[in-house]
Short mmCIF file of C-alpha atoms in Angstrom, two decimals:
data_model
loop_
_atom_site.label_atom_id
_atom_site.label_comp_id
_atom_site.label_asym_id
_atom_site.label_seq_id
_atom_site.Cartn_x
_atom_site.Cartn_y
_atom_site.Cartn_z
CA MET V 1 1.87 16.00 32.67
CA THR V 2 2.15 19.68 33.50
CA ALA V 3 4.66 22.26 32.19
CA ASP V 4 6.07 22.64 35.76
CA LYS V 5 6.66 18.86 35.91
CA ILE V 6 8.45 19.00 32.50
CA LYS V 7 10.59 21.85 33.71
CA GLU V 8 11.58 19.87 36.86
CA LEU V 9 12.35 16.75 34.79
CA ILE V 10 14.63 18.60 32.38
CA GLY V 11 16.49 20.13 35.16
CA SER V 12 17.21 16.63 36.59
CA ILE V 13 18.92 15.45 33.35
CA PRO V 14 22.60 16.31 32.63
CA GLY V 15 23.25 17.79 29.28
CA VAL V 16 19.51 18.95 28.75
CA SER V 17 18.46 22.54 29.39
CA LEU V 18 15.20 24.41 29.00
CA ILE V 19 15.33 27.34 26.45
CA GLU V 20 11.69 28.23 26.28
CA ASP V 21 9.03 27.31 28.87
CA PHE V 22 6.38 24.93 27.71
CA ILE V 23 2.79 26.11 27.18
CA ILE V 24 -0.44 24.44 26.26
CA ASP V 25 -1.87 25.23 22.81
CA GLU V 26 -5.45 25.20 21.70
CA ALA V 27 -5.28 21.45 20.91
CA GLY V 28 -4.02 20.59 24.32
CA SER V 29 -0.51 19.84 23.26
CA LEU V 30 2.48 20.97 25.28
CA LYS V 31 5.04 23.01 23.32
CA GLY V 32 8.46 24.33 24.30
CA ARG V 33 12.12 24.48 23.37
CA ILE V 34 15.10 22.71 24.82
CA ALA V 35 18.89 22.38 24.13
CA VAL V 36 21.05 19.35 24.23
CA ALA V 37 24.79 19.62 24.88
CA THR V 38 27.13 18.26 22.36
CA ASP V 39 30.96 18.87 22.98
CA GLN V 40 33.33 21.71 23.04
CA GLU V 41 33.59 21.71 19.23
CA HIS V 42 29.80 21.95 18.51
CA ALA V 43 27.21 24.39 19.87
CA ASP V 44 24.34 22.99 21.83
CA LEU V 45 21.54 21.62 19.71
CA GLU V 46 18.13 23.34 20.07
CA TRP V 47 14.98 21.31 19.61
CA TYR V 48 11.35 22.37 19.42
CA VAL V 49 9.31 19.85 21.46
CA GLU V 50 5.73 19.03 21.13
CA ILE V 51 3.90 16.71 23.50
CA SER V 52 0.56 15.19 22.66
CA PRO V 53 -2.40 15.29 25.09
CA THR V 54 -2.39 11.45 24.92
CA TYR V 55 1.18 11.19 26.22
CA PRO V 56 2.75 8.65 26.90
CA PHE V 57 0.35 6.64 24.59
CA LYS V 58 0.70 6.43 20.89
CA THR V 59 -2.37 7.06 18.76
CA MET V 60 -2.95 5.84 15.17
CA GLY V 61 0.59 4.57 15.13
CA MET V 62 1.99 8.15 15.83
CA GLU V 63 4.57 8.92 18.58
CA PRO V 64 3.18 11.13 21.19
CA ILE V 65 6.23 13.38 21.40
CA HIS V 66 8.16 15.24 18.58
CA PHE V 67 11.65 16.74 18.64
CA GLN V 68 12.15 19.03 15.76
CA ASN V 69 15.09 20.79 14.24
CA LYS V 70 14.85 21.79 10.54
CA SER V 71 18.59 22.39 10.17
CA LEU V 72 19.50 18.79 10.58
CA LEU V 73 17.82 17.34 7.43
CA ASP V 74 21.07 15.83 6.26
CA TYR V 75 21.38 13.63 9.39
CA PRO V 76 19.98 10.11 9.71
CA HIS V 77 16.38 9.71 11.03
CA ILE V 78 15.38 13.38 10.58
CA MET V 79 12.19 13.54 8.59
CA GLN V 80 11.15 16.22 6.11
CA GLY V 81 9.42 18.50 8.64
CA GLY V 82 12.64 18.27 10.81
CA ASN V 83 11.22 15.77 13.23
CA LEU V 84 13.36 13.15 14.70
CA CYS V 85 12.09 9.59 14.02
CA MET V 86 12.73 7.46 16.98
CA HIS V 87 11.11 4.50 18.56
CA PRO V 88 11.94 4.61 22.33
CA ALA V 89 11.07 2.00 24.93
CA GLU V 90 7.44 2.42 26.25
CA TYR V 91 6.28 3.25 29.71
CA ASP V 92 2.84 3.64 31.10
CA ASN V 93 4.07 6.41 33.48
CA ALA V 94 4.34 9.84 31.62
CA GLU V 95 7.29 11.01 33.81
CA SER V 96 9.34 7.85 33.25
CA GLN V 97 8.55 7.98 29.45
CA PHE V 98 9.69 11.67 29.29
CA VAL V 99 12.95 10.90 30.95
CA ASN V 100 13.51 7.97 28.72
CA ASP V 101 12.66 9.97 25.63
CA LEU V 102 15.21 12.69 26.53
CA GLU V 103 17.88 10.13 27.13
CA GLN V 104 17.05 8.69 23.63
CA LEU V 105 17.50 12.19 22.26
CA LYS V 106 20.90 12.54 23.88
CA GLU V 107 21.94 9.22 22.45
CA TRP V 108 20.96 10.30 18.93
CA VAL V 109 22.91 13.61 19.31
CA GLU V 110 25.97 11.85 20.50
CA LYS V 111 25.84 8.98 17.77
CA TYR V 112 24.79 10.82 14.63
CA TYR V 113 25.70 14.50 15.29
CA VAL V 114 28.79 14.43 17.26
CA ARG V 115 30.36 11.16 15.97
CA GLY V 116 28.83 11.50 12.56
CA GLU V 117 27.90 7.82 12.30
CA LYS V 118 25.85 6.44 9.38
CA ASP V 119 23.49 3.38 9.38
CA VAL V 120 24.70 0.32 7.53
CA HIS V 121 21.18 -0.65 6.76
CA TYR V 122 19.88 0.94 3.56
CA GLU V 123 16.54 2.80 3.64
CA HIS V 124 14.46 3.57 0.56
CA LEU V 125 13.66 7.10 -0.19
CA VAL V 126 10.91 8.68 1.80
CA VAL V 127 7.99 9.30 -0.35
CA ASN V 128 4.81 11.18 0.79
CA HIS V 129 1.86 9.44 -0.82
CA HIS V 130 -1.12 11.69 -1.53
CA THR V 131 -4.34 11.01 -3.37
CA ILE V 132 -4.04 11.56 -7.09
CA ARG V 133 -7.31 12.75 -8.54
CA GLY V 134 -9.28 11.21 -5.71
CA GLN V 135 -7.49 7.79 -5.42
CA TYR V 136 -4.21 6.20 -4.40
CA TYR V 137 -1.98 4.24 -6.84
CA THR V 138 0.26 1.36 -5.81
CA PHE V 139 2.63 -0.57 -8.00
CA CYS V 140 4.43 -3.66 -6.88
CA PHE V 141 7.49 -4.85 -8.77
CA ALA V 142 10.03 -7.70 -8.38
CA GLU V 143 13.60 -8.21 -9.47
CA THR V 144 14.05 -9.05 -13.17
CA GLN V 145 15.71 -12.21 -14.56
CA GLU V 146 18.38 -10.05 -16.34
CA ASP V 147 19.99 -6.68 -15.22
CA PHE V 148 19.36 -3.26 -16.91
CA THR V 149 21.97 -1.36 -18.85
CA GLU V 150 22.87 2.08 -17.99
CA GLY V 151 20.54 4.74 -19.31
CA ASP V 152 17.99 2.07 -20.28
CA TYR V 153 14.39 3.01 -21.10
CA GLY V 154 11.29 1.40 -22.68
CA ILE V 155 7.82 0.05 -22.14
CA VAL V 156 6.81 -1.31 -18.64
CA HIS V 157 3.90 -3.80 -18.72
CA TYR V 158 1.80 -4.11 -15.64
CA THR V 159 -1.58 -5.62 -14.53
CA THR V 160 -4.21 -4.59 -12.13
CA LEU V 161 -5.29 -6.35 -9.00
CA LEU V 162 -8.50 -5.96 -7.03
CA ALA V 163 -9.26 -2.38 -6.11
CA GLY V 164 -8.53 -1.56 -2.41
CA ARG V 165 -9.32 1.25 0.06
CA LYS V 166 -7.50 3.11 2.72
CA LYS V 167 -8.61 6.22 4.68
CA ASP V 168 -11.97 5.70 2.86
CA VAL V 169 -10.31 6.44 -0.51
CA PRO V 170 -9.96 3.99 -3.41
CA VAL V 171 -6.69 2.35 -4.14
CA ILE V 172 -5.72 1.27 -7.65
CA ASN V 173 -3.46 -1.77 -7.13
CA CYS V 174 -1.01 -2.97 -9.77
CA VAL V 175 1.79 -5.45 -10.28
CA VAL V 176 4.59 -4.96 -12.94
CA GLN V 177 4.99 -7.94 -15.17
CA LYS V 178 7.97 -7.04 -17.40
CA PHE V 179 10.08 -4.22 -18.75
CA VAL V 180 10.85 -4.07 -22.57
CA SER V 181 13.88 -2.10 -23.50
CA CYS V 182 13.59 0.12 -26.57
CA VAL V 183 17.17 1.37 -26.58
CA GLN V 184 18.21 -0.84 -29.36
CA VAL V 185 16.24 -1.61 -32.50
CA LYS V 186 15.92 -5.22 -31.19
CA LYS V 187 13.86 -4.92 -28.20
CA THR V 188 14.88 -6.87 -25.00
CA GLU V 189 12.41 -8.30 -22.50
CA ARG V 190 13.11 -8.43 -18.88
CA PHE V 191 10.49 -10.30 -16.91
CA CYS V 192 9.89 -9.75 -13.33
CA LYS V 193 10.42 -12.91 -11.13
CA ILE V 194 6.73 -13.53 -10.40
CA SER V 195 4.51 -16.52 -11.19
CA LYS V 196 3.01 -17.27 -14.47
CA PHE V 197 -0.44 -16.46 -13.19
CA TYR V 198 0.41 -12.86 -12.83
CA GLN V 199 2.47 -12.64 -16.02
CA GLU V 200 -0.56 -13.85 -18.03
CA LEU V 201 -3.09 -11.34 -16.63
CA LYS V 202 -4.25 -8.49 -18.93
CA SER V 203 -1.47 -5.98 -19.40
CA PHE V 204 -1.43 -2.16 -19.55
CA LYS V 205 1.51 -0.01 -20.59
CA GLY V 206 3.65 2.73 -19.17
CA VAL V 207 7.21 3.99 -19.47
CA TYR V 208 10.48 3.31 -17.57
CA CYS V 209 13.70 5.11 -17.54
CA LEU V 210 16.75 4.11 -15.53
CA LEU V 211 18.01 7.42 -14.14
CA ASN V 212 21.59 8.66 -14.04
CA ASN V 213 21.46 9.26 -10.27
CA ILE V 214 19.18 8.79 -7.26
CA PRO V 215 16.16 11.27 -7.34
CA SER V 216 16.73 12.39 -3.77
CA VAL V 217 16.95 15.52 -1.65
CA HIS V 218 19.31 15.12 1.35
CA ASN V 219 19.96 11.56 0.16
CA LYS V 220 16.72 10.31 1.69
CA PHE V 221 13.60 12.29 0.51
CA ILE V 222 12.19 11.85 -3.04
CA ILE V 223 12.49 14.94 -5.43
CA GLU V 224 8.98 16.40 -5.44
CA ASN V 225 9.06 18.70 -8.54
CA TYR V 226 9.78 18.19 -12.21
CA ASN V 227 12.20 21.09 -12.47
CA SER V 228 14.61 19.31 -10.01
CA ILE V 229 14.31 15.76 -11.45
CA LYS V 230 14.56 16.56 -15.26
CA GLU V 231 18.40 16.55 -15.19
CA LEU V 232 18.32 12.99 -14.16
CA PHE V 233 16.80 11.92 -17.46
CA SER V 234 18.86 11.74 -20.69
CA LEU V 235 17.70 13.52 -23.77
CA SER V 236 16.92 10.16 -25.42
CA GLN V 237 14.80 9.14 -22.47
CA LYS V 238 12.82 12.45 -22.49
CA ASN V 239 12.28 12.11 -26.29
CA TYR V 240 11.07 8.48 -25.78
CA ILE V 241 8.55 9.54 -23.22
CA ASN V 242 7.18 12.11 -25.80
CA SER V 243 6.97 9.48 -28.40
CA PHE V 244 4.99 7.19 -26.06
CA VAL V 245 2.62 10.07 -25.42
CA VAL V 246 2.13 10.70 -29.16
CA SER V 247 1.54 7.02 -29.91
CA HIS V 248 -0.79 6.41 -27.06
CA ARG V 249 -2.91 9.56 -27.03
CA GLY V 250 -6.46 8.57 -27.07
CA LYS V 251 -5.69 5.19 -26.00
CA CYS V 252 -5.41 5.75 -22.32
CA ASP V 253 -6.23 8.53 -19.75
CA PHE V 254 -2.87 8.15 -17.88
CA PHE V 255 0.26 6.15 -17.65
CA PRO V 256 2.92 5.40 -15.04
CA LEU V 257 6.49 6.69 -15.55
CA PHE V 258 8.74 4.34 -13.72
CA CYS V 259 12.00 5.99 -12.55
CA GLY V 260 14.70 3.53 -11.60
CA TYR V 261 17.95 3.95 -9.76
CA ARG V 262 20.65 1.62 -8.40
CA ILE V 263 20.79 0.96 -4.62
CA PRO V 264 23.79 -0.08 -2.47
CA GLU V 265 22.51 -3.54 -2.08
CA GLY V 266 22.57 -4.08 -5.80
CA GLY V 267 19.71 -4.12 -8.22
CA VAL V 268 17.28 -1.36 -9.19
CA HIS V 269 14.57 0.28 -7.09
CA TRP V 270 11.62 1.96 -8.86
CA GLN V 271 9.52 4.92 -8.02
CA ALA V 272 6.56 5.71 -10.24
CA MET V 273 4.98 8.92 -11.07
CA ILE V 274 1.47 9.17 -12.61
CA LEU V 275 1.14 11.34 -15.78
CA PHE V 276 -2.29 12.24 -17.14
CA MET V 277 -2.72 12.74 -20.87
CA ASP V 278 -4.87 15.89 -20.31
CA ASP V 279 -2.17 17.56 -18.10
CA LEU V 280 1.24 16.32 -19.25
CA PRO V 281 4.36 17.73 -17.50
CA ILE V 282 6.47 17.19 -20.63
CA GLU V 283 6.52 19.46 -23.65
CA PRO V 284 8.53 19.82 -26.88
CA VAL V 285 10.96 22.62 -26.79
CA ARG V 286 12.45 24.34 -29.97
CA VAL V 287 16.12 25.35 -30.02
CA GLY V 288 17.54 27.54 -32.85
CA THR V 289 15.93 28.89 -35.95
CA GLY V 290 15.73 28.01 -39.62
CA LYS V 291 17.88 25.03 -40.72
CA ASN V 292 19.47 24.97 -37.31
CA ARG V 293 16.16 24.42 -35.55
CA LEU V 294 16.10 21.50 -33.21
CA TRP V 295 13.22 20.02 -31.13
CA PHE V 296 13.74 18.12 -27.97
CA THR V 297 11.53 17.12 -25.05
CA ASP V 298 11.78 18.60 -21.49
CA PHE V 299 9.79 18.75 -18.27
CA ARG V 300 7.90 21.89 -17.30
CA GLN V 301 7.58 23.10 -13.72
CA GLY V 302 4.94 21.52 -11.44
CA GLN V 303 4.69 19.02 -8.56
CA ILE V 304 5.21 15.30 -9.25
CA GLN V 305 2.44 12.99 -8.33
CA TRP V 306 4.26 9.96 -6.98
CA ALA V 307 2.47 6.63 -6.60
CA GLU V 308 3.46 4.14 -4.02
CA THR V 309 5.88 1.49 -5.12
CA VAL V 310 6.57 -1.87 -3.32
CA ASP V 311 9.47 -4.26 -4.01
CA ILE V 312 7.93 -7.75 -3.83
CA SER V 313 11.05 -9.63 -4.78
CA TYR V 314 11.19 -13.00 -3.07
CA LYS V 315 13.69 -11.85 -0.41
CA TYR V 316 11.57 -8.99 0.63
CA PHE V 317 8.10 -10.74 0.21
CA PHE V 318 9.37 -13.52 2.56
CA GLY V 319 11.81 -11.31 4.50
CA ARG V 320 9.94 -11.63 7.77
CA GLY V 321 10.08 -15.50 7.63
CA ALA V 322 10.33 -18.40 5.36
CA MET V 323 11.31 -21.95 5.13
CA PRO V 324 14.95 -22.80 4.20
CA LYS V 325 15.73 -22.22 0.58
CA GLU V 326 16.67 -25.87 -0.03
CA VAL V 327 13.04 -26.85 0.91
CA ALA V 328 11.40 -23.81 -0.76
CA ASN V 329 12.96 -24.75 -4.11
CA LYS V 330 11.84 -28.43 -4.06
CA LYS V 331 9.18 -29.42 -6.50
CA MET V 332 6.28 -30.76 -4.40
CA LEU V 333 3.20 -32.77 -5.12
CA ILE V 334 0.26 -32.75 -2.67
CA MET V 335 -2.11 -35.64 -3.20
CA GLY V 336 -5.43 -35.00 -1.60
CA VAL V 337 -6.26 -31.33 -0.82
CA GLY V 338 -9.04 -31.84 1.67
CA ALA V 339 -8.80 -30.74 5.32
CA ILE V 340 -5.19 -31.67 5.85
CA GLY V 341 -3.86 -31.26 2.26
CA SER V 342 -5.51 -27.76 1.75
CA ILE V 343 -4.07 -26.56 5.17
CA LEU V 344 -0.71 -27.98 4.23
CA ALA V 345 -0.73 -26.37 0.76
CA GLU V 346 -1.56 -22.91 2.29
CA THR V 347 1.23 -23.27 4.97
CA LEU V 348 3.90 -24.24 2.42
CA THR V 349 2.81 -21.33 0.15
CA ARG V 350 3.08 -18.81 3.02
CA CYS V 351 6.47 -20.27 3.94
CA GLY V 352 7.86 -19.52 0.52
CA ALA V 353 7.06 -22.68 -1.61
CA LYS V 354 7.81 -21.99 -5.21
CA LYS V 355 6.62 -25.23 -7.04
CA LEU V 356 3.39 -27.01 -5.99
CA THR V 357 1.40 -29.55 -7.95
CA LEU V 358 -2.07 -30.33 -6.58
CA TYR V 359 -4.17 -33.51 -7.04
CA ASP V 360 -7.63 -34.48 -5.84
CA ILE V 361 -10.56 -36.30 -7.32
CA ASP V 362 -13.32 -34.41 -5.51
CA ASN V 363 -15.20 -31.11 -5.84
CA LYS V 364 -15.32 -28.55 -2.94
CA GLU V 365 -18.65 -28.69 -1.35
CA PRO V 366 -19.99 -26.12 1.18
CA GLY V 367 -19.66 -28.69 3.94
CA ASN V 368 -15.88 -28.82 3.24
CA VAL V 369 -15.36 -25.30 4.08
CA CYS V 370 -15.56 -25.44 8.04
CA ARG V 371 -12.41 -27.56 8.37
CA SER V 372 -10.28 -26.65 5.41
CA ALA V 373 -8.56 -23.72 3.72
CA TYR V 374 -11.44 -23.29 1.17
CA PRO V 375 -13.71 -20.14 0.93
CA PHE V 376 -17.53 -20.55 0.58
CA TYR V 377 -17.71 -17.61 -1.93
CA THR V 378 -16.32 -19.71 -4.84
CA GLY V 379 -19.16 -22.35 -4.63
CA ILE V 380 -19.05 -25.77 -6.12
CA ILE V 381 -15.70 -26.17 -7.87
CA GLU V 382 -12.85 -28.71 -8.29
CA LYS V 383 -10.78 -28.69 -5.21
CA THR V 384 -7.63 -28.33 -7.14
CA LEU V 385 -8.94 -25.33 -9.11
CA ASP V 386 -10.16 -23.64 -5.90
CA ILE V 387 -7.00 -24.17 -3.92
CA THR V 388 -4.79 -23.06 -6.84
CA SER V 389 -6.75 -19.81 -6.93
CA LEU V 390 -6.21 -19.30 -3.23
CA LEU V 391 -2.48 -20.02 -3.33
CA THR V 392 -1.84 -17.68 -6.24
CA GLN V 393 -3.74 -14.94 -4.36
CA ILE V 394 -1.53 -15.51 -1.37
CA SER V 395 1.93 -15.50 -3.11
CA PRO V 396 3.14 -14.09 -6.43
CA HIS V 397 6.10 -16.52 -6.22
CA VAL V 398 4.33 -19.86 -6.21
CA GLU V 399 3.78 -21.78 -9.49
CA CYS V 400 0.70 -24.00 -9.12
CA THR V 401 -0.17 -26.83 -11.51
CA GLY V 402 -2.65 -29.55 -11.18
CA LEU V 403 -2.79 -33.28 -11.95
CA LYS V 404 -6.07 -34.32 -13.66
CA SER V 405 -8.31 -36.42 -11.44
CA ILE V 406 -8.20 -39.17 -14.11
CA ALA V 407 -4.66 -39.88 -12.69
CA ASP V 408 -6.33 -41.97 -10.06
CA LEU V 409 -7.83 -44.17 -12.76
CA VAL V 410 -4.48 -44.39 -14.63
CA ILE V 411 -2.51 -45.36 -11.43
CA LYS V 412 -4.87 -47.93 -10.18
CA THR V 413 -5.57 -49.47 -13.52
CA TYR V 414 -1.87 -49.94 -14.07
CA ALA V 415 -1.53 -51.27 -10.60
CA ALA V 416 -4.30 -53.74 -11.06
CA GLU V 417 -2.84 -55.15 -14.23
CA HIS V 418 0.92 -55.18 -13.25
CA GLU V 419 2.49 -56.91 -10.29
CA ASP V 420 5.60 -54.81 -10.72
CA LYS V 421 4.64 -51.17 -9.87
CA SER V 422 8.05 -49.67 -10.44
CA ARG V 423 7.12 -48.40 -13.86
CA LEU V 424 4.70 -46.07 -12.09
CA ALA V 425 7.70 -44.35 -10.61
CA GLU V 426 8.13 -42.55 -13.91
CA LEU V 427 5.07 -40.50 -13.12
CA PHE V 428 6.43 -39.24 -9.82
CA ASP V 429 10.20 -39.00 -10.23
CA GLU V 430 9.93 -35.46 -11.41
CA PHE V 431 8.99 -34.41 -7.96
CA ASP V 432 11.25 -34.00 -4.85
CA VAL V 433 8.69 -34.54 -2.30
CA ILE V 434 5.13 -36.09 -2.49
CA PHE V 435 2.59 -35.58 0.30
CA ASP V 436 -0.02 -38.16 0.45
CA CYS V 437 -3.05 -36.64 2.29
CA THR V 438 -5.70 -38.72 0.61
CA THR V 439 -6.56 -41.13 3.30
CA ASP V 440 -6.84 -43.63 0.45
CA ASN V 441 -5.27 -46.74 1.73
CA GLN V 442 -5.12 -48.43 -1.76
CA LEU V 443 -3.31 -45.39 -3.26
CA MET V 444 -0.89 -45.48 -0.21
CA ARG V 445 -0.02 -49.16 -0.98
CA VAL V 446 0.46 -48.32 -4.61
CA MET V 447 2.64 -45.32 -4.02
CA ASP V 448 4.61 -47.23 -1.55
CA SER V 449 5.32 -50.00 -4.03
CA THR V 450 6.47 -47.77 -6.82
CA LYS V 451 9.83 -47.00 -5.24
CA THR V 452 9.90 -43.43 -6.72
CA LYS V 453 12.92 -41.29 -6.18
CA ALA V 454 10.66 -38.67 -4.57
CA GLN V 455 10.39 -38.53 -0.81
CA LEU V 456 6.94 -39.83 0.20
CA VAL V 457 5.30 -38.21 3.14
CA ASN V 458 1.98 -39.61 4.26
CA LEU V 459 -0.22 -37.59 6.52
CA SER V 460 -3.39 -38.76 8.19
CA ILE V 461 -5.54 -37.95 11.17
CA THR V 462 -7.68 -39.92 13.59
CA ASN V 463 -11.30 -39.10 14.48
CA HIS V 464 -11.80 -35.80 16.50
CA ALA V 465 -8.31 -35.00 15.48
CA GLN V 466 -6.96 -36.76 18.50
CA ASP V 467 -3.73 -37.77 16.65
CA LEU V 468 -1.88 -36.97 13.51
CA ILE V 469 0.33 -39.56 11.86
CA CYS V 470 3.31 -38.89 9.62
CA ALA V 471 5.21 -41.68 7.69
CA PHE V 472 8.16 -41.29 5.43
CA SER V 473 9.18 -43.55 2.60
CA PRO V 474 10.24 -46.37 2.49
CA ASN V 475 7.68 -48.59 4.09
CA VAL V 476 4.99 -45.97 4.40
CA THR V 477 2.11 -48.48 4.60
CA GLU V 478 3.80 -50.59 7.26
CA THR V 479 4.48 -47.56 9.52
CA VAL V 480 0.99 -46.06 9.04
CA LEU V 481 -0.74 -49.50 9.99
CA LEU V 482 1.64 -49.90 13.00
CA VAL V 483 0.87 -46.59 14.34
CA TYR V 484 -2.91 -46.98 14.03
CA ASP V 485 -2.56 -50.32 15.80
CA LEU V 486 -0.60 -48.79 18.51
CA LEU V 487 -3.00 -46.06 19.16
CA LYS V 488 -5.95 -48.42 19.12
CA ARG V 489 -8.53 -45.77 18.32
CA ASN V 490 -12.09 -46.85 17.64
CA THR V 491 -12.31 -45.44 14.14
CA GLY V 492 -15.81 -46.57 13.28
CA THR V 493 -17.78 -44.73 16.03
CA ASP V 494 -19.19 -41.14 16.29
CA MET V 495 -18.42 -40.35 12.58
CA TYR V 496 -20.07 -37.66 10.60
CA ASN V 497 -22.61 -39.02 8.10
CA PRO V 498 -23.53 -36.50 5.34
CA THR V 499 -26.94 -36.62 3.65
CA GLY V 500 -27.00 -39.01 0.70
CA CYS V 501 -25.03 -42.12 -0.03
CA TRP V 502 -21.68 -40.86 1.15
CA ASN V 503 -18.98 -42.50 3.18
CA PRO V 504 -18.89 -41.38 6.81
CA THR V 505 -16.07 -38.97 7.61
CA PHE V 506 -14.18 -38.08 10.66
CA LYS V 507 -15.30 -35.37 13.01
CA ALA V 508 -12.93 -32.41 13.83
CA SER V 509 -12.94 -28.62 13.91
CA TYR V 510 -10.51 -26.55 11.79
CA ASN V 511 -8.70 -25.52 14.97
CA ASP V 512 -8.09 -29.11 16.04
CA ILE V 513 -6.92 -30.19 12.71
CA GLU V 514 -4.88 -26.96 11.79
CA CYS V 515 -2.82 -26.91 15.02
CA LYS V 516 -1.63 -30.52 14.47
CA VAL V 517 -0.98 -29.93 10.73
CA GLN V 518 1.09 -26.85 11.55
CA PHE V 519 2.98 -28.58 14.30
CA ALA V 520 3.73 -31.52 11.91
CA THR V 521 4.65 -29.31 8.96
CA ARG V 522 7.30 -27.42 11.09
CA HIS V 523 8.99 -30.75 11.85
CA ILE V 524 8.73 -31.94 8.37
CA ILE V 525 10.34 -28.80 7.00
CA ARG V 526 13.13 -29.18 9.52
CA MET V 527 13.58 -32.79 8.49
CA LEU V 528 13.56 -32.08 4.76
CA SER V 529 16.25 -29.41 5.33
CA ARG V 530 18.36 -31.79 7.51
CA MET V 531 17.87 -29.65 10.53
CA GLU V 532 16.37 -32.69 12.24
CA PRO V 533 16.91 -36.37 11.55
CA LEU V 534 14.25 -37.87 9.24
CA SER V 535 11.94 -40.02 11.32
CA ASN V 536 8.36 -41.28 11.31
CA PHE V 537 6.30 -39.76 14.16
CA TYR V 538 2.82 -39.29 15.39
CA ILE V 539 1.39 -36.35 17.37
CA THR V 540 -0.77 -36.70 20.36
CA GLU V 541 -2.10 -34.14 22.91
CA ASP V 542 -3.14 -33.84 26.41
CA ASP V 543 -4.83 -31.05 28.28
CA LEU V 544 -1.65 -28.90 28.06
CA ASN V 545 0.59 -29.91 25.28
CA LEU V 546 0.98 -31.23 21.83
CA LYS V 547 3.54 -34.10 21.81
CA ILE V 548 5.57 -35.47 19.02
CA ASN V 549 6.30 -39.16 19.40
CA ARG V 550 9.14 -40.36 17.15
CA LEU V 551 9.41 -43.93 15.88
#
């Protein structure tokens, strides 16, 4: 797009005028100045405009056009450099895109500048994340089980995750475990709502202070220097920071200082600055002389080194999508974590499940990897241990436990010796839902006869993953046998025979299994949350569609 074409387009749009002709700079960008009419009470708003050579295409996630006015920093969606943050509709044609962008600019002026509207949705403070001594720092935190008192301060415990990289720079990844208040003589622990797995990892210490106000400039940008933020700390908080430094000198090279503030939605949001022991921004200050001499701690001048913080509370971690709460909160047992069970376990975890118990009698072998959720990297390992490790890596909100494989012996021994299987129900009544993915017909019959209070869900699949069968209690065994008889699949041909004296197993790719398990899980979740009537079903497919057949 040329400067002449820009001039022509601006002239065609009412309320927009050209103040300074567009010219091309050394980088190939077009730069100029325009004005947007407001109303009789306000003067026209002038904007510096820069158009990228790639216009109308975004590159590296950056908009190809910038409207800048540094006098508007107090208004919504104006960034620190004065650029307007907007996300207009996209066009392949540069001229159409430019006209649309100017119309979007006019809408912003009318809504936010003329009418003075504010967004209902709360946005966290804008923090520019820079490398800190050659690496980035990121701290994840979650809401705590108890609220904080005003002016609170104390020790923050955090653990480290695997190191990451971005922009070819190392990232130190951390998760907050708990806050220990030191305001009173008796310390109070406030645990973050994350799983026991992360709570029990090795801890490191930092300091936290609940500030008396939001550490912001223009109510949206983080304060970037110590001189401007020091008034938000109480004298007791500053002195505590100094006491932490004194007691931990020589024990650590740096520590995070978490600065908390209350947000409109309720709760506390945390920003963390990194303080190095060899270059501390705090110092003791003496006031008075002689007997009237007092010492207190204060910040000296300097730039704050802010780390990145991310709120991973359940509502944010699963904010983009999760199963209904009444299902997520259920205590679930998955018996058999092979092809079907491992995919089911991963899906439930990614959908927000909080309490999973896993059971299997087998080890994971390399041959299992191709059609299940397991990684090869972990080698030969008990399936329950491997899938537990995977699930806790996926979600910090899932509590995973395992039943010992000897449970198979206990259950079947009791079943062999007692005609009445109802006493076995005591083993399973603690669960709300039990998924049987074992393909063990003997176990299926025993579980069916226990009459447990838990909802039994039996999942199995035919050879080549032609069909998936789902049966709910009561009468699971009868339903499963009925469906297999109805389908009339030849289950004994074209099976996979591993080396050694193993039972043949069905053939199917991960893709064929996974698509049917996902389809089934979607309906199971809807049934358990009463969005659909509870009914047995089986899934078949033709060349175009998966079909659910209800019984």
